[in-house]
Every structure is written in structure tokens, then in C-alpha cells.
Short mmCIF file of C-alpha atoms in Angstrom, two decimals:
data_model
loop_
_atom_site.label_atom_id
_atom_site.label_comp_id
_atom_site.label_asym_id
_atom_site.label_seq_id
_atom_site.Cartn_x
_atom_site.Cartn_y
_atom_site.Cartn_z
CA UNK A 1317 0.00 0.00 0.00
CA UNK A 1318 2.81 2.41 0.89
CA UNK A 1319 4.62 1.62 -2.37
CA UNK A 1320 1.44 2.23 -4.38
CA UNK A 1321 0.99 5.65 -2.81
CA UNK A 1322 4.68 6.51 -3.29
CA UNK A 1323 4.56 5.41 -6.93
CA UNK A 1324 1.39 7.45 -7.48
CA UNK A 1325 3.01 10.58 -6.00
CA UNK A 1326 6.16 10.15 -8.11
CA UNK A 1327 4.06 9.63 -11.24
CA UNK A 1328 1.95 12.70 -10.41
CA UNK A 1329 5.08 14.88 -10.18
CA UNK A 1330 6.45 13.50 -13.46
CA UNK A 1331 3.07 13.99 -15.13
CA UNK A 1332 2.80 17.61 -13.97
CA UNK A 1333 6.29 18.38 -15.26
CA UNK A 1334 5.65 16.68 -18.63
CA UNK A 1335 2.28 18.43 -18.98
CA UNK A 1336 3.94 21.80 -18.48
CA UNK A 1337 6.44 21.04 -21.26
CA UNK A 1338 3.82 19.64 -23.63
CA UNK A 1339 1.49 22.65 -23.41
CA UNK A 1340 4.37 24.86 -24.56
CA UNK A 1341 5.44 22.58 -27.43
CA UNK A 1342 2.02 21.33 -28.63
CA UNK A 1343 1.41 21.57 -32.36
CA UNK A 1344 -2.11 20.88 -33.61
CA UNK A 1345 -2.43 19.13 -36.96
CA UNK A 1346 -4.67 20.55 -39.68
CA UNK A 1347 -5.03 17.10 -41.28
CA UNK A 1348 -8.48 15.60 -41.91
CA UNK A 1349 -9.45 12.81 -39.54
CA UNK A 1350 -9.06 9.27 -40.85
CA UNK A 1351 -7.75 7.31 -37.86
CA UNK A 1352 -9.33 7.39 -34.40
CA UNK A 1353 -8.22 6.03 -31.04
CA UNK A 1354 -10.36 5.91 -27.91
CA UNK A 1355 -9.13 5.85 -24.30
CA UNK A 1356 -11.64 5.11 -21.56
CA UNK A 1357 -12.03 3.44 -18.17
CA UNK A 1358 -13.14 -0.14 -17.58
CA UNK A 1359 -16.23 1.15 -15.78
CA UNK A 1360 -17.37 3.00 -18.92
CA UNK A 1361 -16.08 0.33 -21.32
CA UNK A 1362 -18.22 -2.36 -19.64
CA UNK A 1363 -21.40 -0.21 -19.63
CA UNK A 1364 -21.29 1.43 -23.06
CA UNK A 1365 -20.52 0.22 -26.56
CA UNK A 1366 -18.66 3.33 -27.72
CA UNK A 1367 -16.76 1.96 -30.72
CA UNK A 1368 -19.61 1.33 -33.23
CA UNK A 1369 -21.33 4.63 -32.37
CA UNK A 1370 -18.14 6.63 -32.97
CA UNK A 1371 -17.41 4.78 -36.22
CA UNK A 1372 -20.95 5.33 -37.51
CA UNK A 1373 -21.33 9.02 -36.60
CA UNK A 1374 -17.80 10.13 -37.55
CA UNK A 1375 -17.81 7.81 -40.58
CA UNK A 1376 -14.42 6.29 -39.83
CA UNK A 1377 -13.25 2.67 -39.78
CA UNK A 1378 -10.57 0.73 -37.90
CA UNK A 1379 -11.06 2.69 -34.70
CA UNK A 1380 -9.00 1.30 -31.82
CA UNK A 1381 -10.00 1.38 -28.17
CA UNK A 1382 -8.13 0.81 -24.91
CA UNK A 1383 -9.42 1.07 -21.36
CA UNK A 1384 -7.88 1.45 -17.93
CA UNK A 1385 -8.88 -1.01 -15.25
CA UNK A 1386 -7.45 -1.17 -11.73
CA UNK A 1387 -5.08 -4.09 -11.29
CA UNK A 1388 -6.59 -7.29 -9.96
CA UNK A 1389 -4.68 -10.58 -9.79
CA UNK A 1390 -7.82 -12.48 -10.78
CA UNK A 1391 -8.33 -10.58 -14.06
CA UNK A 1392 -7.15 -12.31 -17.21
CA UNK A 1393 -4.64 -10.57 -19.47
CA UNK A 1394 -6.39 -8.51 -22.12
CA UNK A 1395 -5.20 -6.67 -25.21
CA UNK A 1396 -7.89 -4.03 -24.68
CA UNK A 1397 -7.02 -3.02 -21.11
CA UNK A 1398 -4.10 -1.62 -19.15
CA UNK A 1399 -3.62 -1.11 -15.41
CA UNK A 1400 -1.41 0.81 -13.00
CA UNK A 1401 1.01 -2.15 -13.09
CA UNK A 1402 1.66 -1.43 -16.79
CA UNK A 1403 3.46 1.82 -15.97
CA UNK A 1404 6.89 1.92 -14.34
CA UNK A 1405 8.32 4.32 -11.77
CA UNK A 1406 9.67 6.53 -14.56
CA UNK A 1407 6.17 7.08 -15.92
CA UNK A 1408 6.73 4.88 -18.99
CA UNK A 1409 4.18 2.33 -20.12
CA UNK A 1410 5.74 -1.13 -20.24
CA UNK A 1411 2.96 -3.25 -21.75
CA UNK A 1412 4.03 -3.63 -25.39
CA UNK A 1413 0.53 -3.67 -26.89
CA UNK A 1414 -0.52 -0.53 -25.08
CA UNK A 1415 2.78 1.17 -25.90
CA UNK A 1416 2.19 0.44 -29.60
CA UNK A 1417 -1.34 1.93 -29.25
CA UNK A 1418 0.18 5.11 -27.81
CA UNK A 1419 2.81 5.28 -30.57
CA UNK A 1420 0.18 5.20 -33.33
CA UNK A 1421 -0.20 8.66 -34.88
CA UNK A 1422 -4.00 8.85 -34.62
CA UNK A 1423 -5.60 11.86 -36.28
CA UNK A 1424 -8.03 11.97 -33.36
CA UNK A 1425 -7.82 10.61 -29.81
CA UNK A 1426 -11.14 10.55 -27.98
CA UNK A 1427 -10.60 10.51 -24.23
CA UNK A 1428 -13.89 9.07 -23.05
CA UNK A 1429 -13.64 9.50 -19.28
CA UNK A 1430 -15.09 12.26 -17.13
CA UNK A 1431 -13.13 11.88 -13.89
CA UNK A 1432 -9.46 12.76 -13.43
CA UNK A 1433 -7.34 9.59 -13.60
CA UNK A 1434 -3.55 9.87 -13.48
CA UNK A 1435 -2.99 6.76 -15.60
CA UNK A 1436 -5.44 7.71 -18.36
CA UNK A 1437 -4.17 11.30 -18.37
CA UNK A 1438 -0.56 10.07 -18.59
CA UNK A 1439 -1.55 7.90 -21.54
CA UNK A 1440 -3.13 10.90 -23.29
CA UNK A 1441 -0.01 12.95 -22.66
CA UNK A 1442 2.28 10.23 -24.05
CA UNK A 1443 0.09 9.49 -27.06
CA UNK A 1444 1.32 10.46 -30.52
CA UNK A 1445 -2.21 11.50 -31.55
CA UNK A 1446 -2.34 14.85 -33.31
CA UNK A 1447 -5.73 16.00 -31.94
CA UNK A 1448 -7.16 15.19 -28.50
CA UNK A 1449 -10.79 15.54 -27.45
CA UNK A 1450 -12.25 14.88 -24.03
CA UNK A 1451 -14.78 15.79 -21.37
CA UNK A 1452 -14.64 19.12 -19.61
CA UNK A 1453 -13.64 18.91 -15.98
CA UNK A 1454 -10.84 16.37 -16.49
CA UNK A 1455 -7.75 18.36 -17.49
CA UNK A 1456 -8.15 21.18 -19.98
CA UNK A 1457 -4.42 21.22 -20.81
CA UNK A 1458 -4.69 17.79 -22.45
CA UNK A 1459 -7.42 18.51 -24.98
CA UNK A 1460 -7.90 20.71 -28.02
CA UNK A 1461 -11.68 20.40 -27.63
CA UNK A 1462 -13.56 19.79 -24.38
CA UNK A 1463 -17.19 18.74 -24.49
CA UNK A 1464 -19.57 19.03 -21.56
CA UNK A 1465 -22.00 16.12 -21.82
CA UNK A 1466 -23.29 13.29 -19.65
CA UNK A 1467 -20.90 10.33 -19.92
CA UNK A 1468 -23.77 7.93 -20.70
CA UNK A 1469 -24.86 9.95 -23.76
CA UNK A 1470 -22.40 8.56 -26.30
CA UNK A 1471 -24.59 9.63 -29.24
CA UNK A 1472 -24.91 13.24 -28.06
CA UNK A 1473 -21.19 13.47 -27.27
CA UNK A 1474 -20.22 12.11 -30.69
CA UNK A 1475 -22.72 14.31 -32.54
CA UNK A 1476 -21.40 17.37 -30.71
CA UNK A 1477 -17.85 16.31 -31.54
CA UNK A 1478 -18.78 15.87 -35.20
CA UNK A 1479 -20.29 19.37 -35.24
CA UNK A 1480 -17.07 20.91 -33.87
CA UNK A 1481 -14.85 18.89 -36.20
CA UNK A 1482 -16.90 20.06 -39.19
CA UNK A 1483 -16.60 23.68 -38.07
CA UNK A 1484 -12.81 23.44 -37.97
CA UNK A 1485 -12.82 21.44 -41.22
CA UNK A 1486 -11.32 18.23 -39.87
CA UNK A 1487 -14.15 16.04 -41.21
#
């Protein structure tokens, strides 16, 4: 328990420092959206089927999704989930599949979580995506567009996102 708390505090400091650097150096792509990645939590992932709704409304294919779930010894290994054990003390993700997800240069990364979560926020920060979208109230420094919507309203969120993306000519 003590090590978990210590690791969390170290990661928080590293995250804050990296976030400060990234907000200064962030370059937003003007490219049209063709590839989409989605980051969410296990709680949301298990309740909502986000992927087909996003693909249908935004008219994109081959969307990839990953979710964060708290570590549990009884959980089976999954290629669609990562946990706090998949990040080392340096703040680097060590699970190869998730690392390759983060290294993909998505045109759009949808951060579908509405509560601050150090591990999800770190993943967003380390992602090579060129345009990040998320819920307001999480961390405004991570996103180019923040949408205020109920987390259970996937359709409304995605329609609102589509509207904004059309305004800035990314769709």
C-alpha cells in the first residue's frame, strides 16, 4: 500500500512536469481525420458500446479502443485493457501492446472519461495522436476540444464532436 501511494506521488510529479512542457510545445495538426483512437475506463467500457457509435457518426473505420482497469490478480490478461502495473516508476508504459497503441499517430484521440485519472491522463499525454478531445472537468491542458455532456450519452457526445470537427474542417 505504501509503495502504491509513493509510486502514485512520483508519477503525479512527473506527469505535472511533462504536462507543463507539452502545453508549450504542442502543435495541432490541420489534417483531416481518418484514424481514431479511444481511451476510456473499464467502468465505462463495460457499460457502453462506444466503438460502433463513434465509427458510424464520424464515418471512420478501424477505430482502436483501450481502457484502464485497476489491477486485480484475478483478471485475465487482455489486449484491450491496461492497469497501474503497466506503468513503471519513470512514468513509462511497459505493456508492449498498449505502448504500440500510444505510438500510433492517430488523427483523433477521444478521451472518453469524465473523472481525473492519473494513468489515463498520462496515456493521453504520451500518445502520438495529433488531436485530443475529451470531457470538460478532467484536465483542460490535455485537450484541443472539451465537451460538456453526460458520460452515458455517447450519441450526443459524438454528434457534438462531429459538429465541432466540421466547423474546424477536420471532417
